[in-house]
PDB file of C-alpha atoms in Angstrom:
ATOM      1  CA  UNK A   1      70.592 -15.291  23.491  1.00  0.00           C
ATOM      2  CA  UNK A   2      69.154 -18.263  21.523  1.00  0.00           C
ATOM      3  CA  UNK A   3      65.862 -20.200  22.626  1.00  0.00           C
ATOM      4  CA  UNK A   4      67.643 -23.026  24.233  1.00  0.00           C
ATOM      5  CA  UNK A   5      69.777 -20.965  26.571  1.00  0.00           C
ATOM      6  CA  UNK A   6      66.776 -18.725  27.400  1.00  0.00           C
ATOM      7  CA  UNK A   7      64.822 -22.076  28.301  1.00  0.00           C
ATOM      8  CA  UNK A   8      67.604 -23.570  30.379  1.00  0.00           C
ATOM      9  CA  UNK A   9      68.279 -20.410  32.203  1.00  0.00           C
ATOM     10  CA  UNK A  10      64.824 -19.894  33.353  1.00  0.00           C
ATOM     11  CA  UNK A  11      64.121 -23.575  33.710  1.00  0.00           C
ATOM     12  CA  UNK A  12      61.410 -23.515  31.086  1.00  0.00           C
ATOM     13  CA  UNK A  13      60.178 -26.316  28.535  1.00  0.00           C
ATOM     14  CA  UNK A  14      58.044 -26.503  25.389  1.00  0.00           C
ATOM     15  CA  UNK A  15      55.687 -29.252  25.439  1.00  0.00           C
ATOM     16  CA  UNK A  16      53.436 -30.437  22.576  1.00  0.00           C
ATOM     17  CA  UNK A  17      50.025 -30.260  23.284  1.00  0.00           C
ATOM     18  CA  UNK A  18      46.573 -30.395  21.501  1.00  0.00           C
ATOM     19  CA  UNK A  19      42.912 -29.499  22.465  1.00  0.00           C
ATOM     20  CA  UNK A  20      40.070 -31.687  23.199  1.00  0.00           C
ATOM     21  CA  UNK A  21      36.645 -31.568  22.169  1.00  0.00           C
ATOM     22  CA  UNK A  22      34.410 -30.451  25.104  1.00  0.00           C
ATOM     23  CA  UNK A  23      37.234 -28.295  26.655  1.00  0.00           C
ATOM     24  CA  UNK A  24      37.419 -24.767  26.924  1.00  0.00           C
ATOM     25  CA  UNK A  25      40.352 -22.762  25.785  1.00  0.00           C
ATOM     26  CA  UNK A  26      41.246 -19.061  25.109  1.00  0.00           C
ATOM     27  CA  UNK A  27      41.932 -18.535  21.481  1.00  0.00           C
ATOM     28  CA  UNK A  28      43.718 -15.579  20.146  1.00  0.00           C
ATOM     29  CA  UNK A  29      42.956 -14.261  16.820  1.00  0.00           C
ATOM     30  CA  UNK A  30      40.746 -12.268  14.642  1.00  0.00           C
ATOM     31  CA  UNK A  31      37.307 -12.402  12.814  1.00  0.00           C
ATOM     32  CA  UNK A  32      38.289 -13.047   9.301  1.00  0.00           C
ATOM     33  CA  UNK A  33      34.835 -14.057   7.587  1.00  0.00           C
ATOM     34  CA  UNK A  34      31.507 -13.364   8.972  1.00  0.00           C
ATOM     35  CA  UNK A  35      29.226 -16.237   7.393  1.00  0.00           C
ATOM     36  CA  UNK A  36      25.733 -15.643   9.369  1.00  0.00           C
ATOM     37  CA  UNK A  37      24.901 -12.417  10.851  1.00  0.00           C
ATOM     38  CA  UNK A  38      21.469 -13.223  11.806  1.00  0.00           C
ATOM     39  CA  UNK A  39      20.923 -12.327  15.768  1.00  0.00           C
ATOM     40  CA  UNK A  40      20.810 -15.649  17.477  1.00  0.00           C
ATOM     41  CA  UNK A  41      22.537 -17.495  14.566  1.00  0.00           C
ATOM     42  CA  UNK A  42      25.888 -15.826  14.432  1.00  0.00           C
ATOM     43  CA  UNK A  43      28.586 -17.921  12.860  1.00  0.00           C
ATOM     44  CA  UNK A  44      32.169 -16.401  11.871  1.00  0.00           C
ATOM     45  CA  UNK A  45      35.476 -17.502  10.814  1.00  0.00           C
ATOM     46  CA  UNK A  46      38.353 -17.044  13.391  1.00  0.00           C
ATOM     47  CA  UNK A  47      42.075 -17.208  11.648  1.00  0.00           C
ATOM     48  CA  UNK A  48      40.629 -18.185   8.413  1.00  0.00           C
ATOM     49  CA  UNK A  49      40.264 -21.769   9.491  1.00  0.00           C
ATOM     50  CA  UNK A  50      37.963 -21.998  12.705  1.00  0.00           C
ATOM     51  CA  UNK A  51      34.247 -21.736  12.535  1.00  0.00           C
ATOM     52  CA  UNK A  52      32.736 -20.130  15.840  1.00  0.00           C
ATOM     53  CA  UNK A  53      29.244 -19.748  16.913  1.00  0.00           C
ATOM     54  CA  UNK A  54      28.434 -16.616  18.823  1.00  0.00           C
ATOM     55  CA  UNK A  55      25.652 -16.200  20.921  1.00  0.00           C
ATOM     56  CA  UNK A  56      24.473 -13.001  19.897  1.00  0.00           C
ATOM     57  CA  UNK A  57      21.120 -12.009  20.179  1.00  0.00           C
ATOM     58  CA  UNK A  58      20.944  -8.288  19.709  1.00  0.00           C
ATOM     59  CA  UNK A  59      21.584  -6.541  16.166  1.00  0.00           C
ATOM     60  CA  UNK A  60      23.793  -3.875  18.330  1.00  0.00           C
ATOM     61  CA  UNK A  61      26.311  -6.756  19.165  1.00  0.00           C
ATOM     62  CA  UNK A  62      26.374  -8.222  15.635  1.00  0.00           C
ATOM     63  CA  UNK A  63      27.192  -4.755  14.293  1.00  0.00           C
ATOM     64  CA  UNK A  64      29.943  -4.381  17.093  1.00  0.00           C
ATOM     65  CA  UNK A  65      31.545  -7.611  15.954  1.00  0.00           C
ATOM     66  CA  UNK A  66      31.401  -6.746  12.147  1.00  0.00           C
ATOM     67  CA  UNK A  67      33.026  -3.265  13.003  1.00  0.00           C
ATOM     68  CA  UNK A  68      35.745  -5.101  14.978  1.00  0.00           C
ATOM     69  CA  UNK A  69      36.265  -7.641  12.382  1.00  0.00           C
ATOM     70  CA  UNK A  70      40.080  -8.095  11.866  1.00  0.00           C
ATOM     71  CA  UNK A  71      40.655  -6.772  15.306  1.00  0.00           C
ATOM     72  CA  UNK A  72      42.861  -8.928  17.326  1.00  0.00           C
ATOM     73  CA  UNK A  73      40.949 -10.605  20.212  1.00  0.00           C
ATOM     74  CA  UNK A  74      40.770 -13.446  22.472  1.00  0.00           C
ATOM     75  CA  UNK A  75      37.898 -15.827  22.044  1.00  0.00           C
ATOM     76  CA  UNK A  76      37.234 -18.008  25.001  1.00  0.00           C
ATOM     77  CA  UNK A  77      35.419 -20.998  23.466  1.00  0.00           C
ATOM     78  CA  UNK A  78      34.477 -24.673  23.852  1.00  0.00           C
ATOM     79  CA  UNK A  79      35.598 -27.131  21.308  1.00  0.00           C
ATOM     80  CA  UNK A  80      32.769 -28.583  19.482  1.00  0.00           C
ATOM     81  CA  UNK A  81      34.068 -30.573  16.675  1.00  0.00           C
ATOM     82  CA  UNK A  82      37.544 -30.968  14.980  1.00  0.00           C
ATOM     83  CA  UNK A  83      36.544 -33.547  12.146  1.00  0.00           C
ATOM     84  CA  UNK A  84      37.628 -33.647   8.599  1.00  0.00           C
ATOM     85  CA  UNK A  85      40.117 -30.791   9.584  1.00  0.00           C
ATOM     86  CA  UNK A  86      37.619 -28.383  10.436  1.00  0.00           C
ATOM     87  CA  UNK A  87      37.553 -27.020  13.691  1.00  0.00           C
ATOM     88  CA  UNK A  88      34.348 -25.676  15.228  1.00  0.00           C
ATOM     89  CA  UNK A  89      33.884 -23.844  18.477  1.00  0.00           C
ATOM     90  CA  UNK A  90      31.042 -22.248  20.581  1.00  0.00           C
ATOM     91  CA  UNK A  91      32.451 -18.903  21.603  1.00  0.00           C
ATOM     92  CA  UNK A  92      31.327 -18.058  25.120  1.00  0.00           C
ATOM     93  CA  UNK A  93      33.062 -14.531  25.393  1.00  0.00           C
ATOM     94  CA  UNK A  94      35.244 -12.330  23.038  1.00  0.00           C
ATOM     95  CA  UNK A  95      37.598  -9.739  24.541  1.00  0.00           C
ATOM     96  CA  UNK A  96      38.641  -7.220  21.745  1.00  0.00           C
ATOM     97  CA  UNK A  97      41.925  -4.915  22.819  1.00  0.00           C
ATOM     98  CA  UNK A  98      41.249  -1.052  23.521  1.00  0.00           C
ATOM     99  CA  UNK A  99      40.944   0.923  20.637  1.00  0.00           C
ATOM    100  CA  UNK A 100      43.669   3.783  20.433  1.00  0.00           C
ATOM    101  CA  UNK A 101      42.535   7.308  19.579  1.00  0.00           C
ATOM    102  CA  UNK A 102      44.289   7.060  16.390  1.00  0.00           C
ATOM    103  CA  UNK A 103      42.085   4.186  15.165  1.00  0.00           C
ATOM    104  CA  UNK A 104      39.745   5.266  12.320  1.00  0.00           C
TER     105      UNK A 104
END
């Protein structure tokens, strides 16, 4: 079944959209770089393009973020800036998937 038939069959449609500064969205991706790892000033890169401020004040939470870099997660975040091709967000919550027993 091709996409058009699937969409028609279930009465679905695909609409273009965009995010707005000041709005909160779930962003799916992974931490691809840790720019600053000082508690209270944590800045990471998500999906190679999004700069995200994380409100982490303990070394333990910063270490957890470091260990889970490159693991898929959902980042519940408010858009701060989208100027000059850079997206900057304030991340309120990070939800990582459960690690399997086979993960190292």
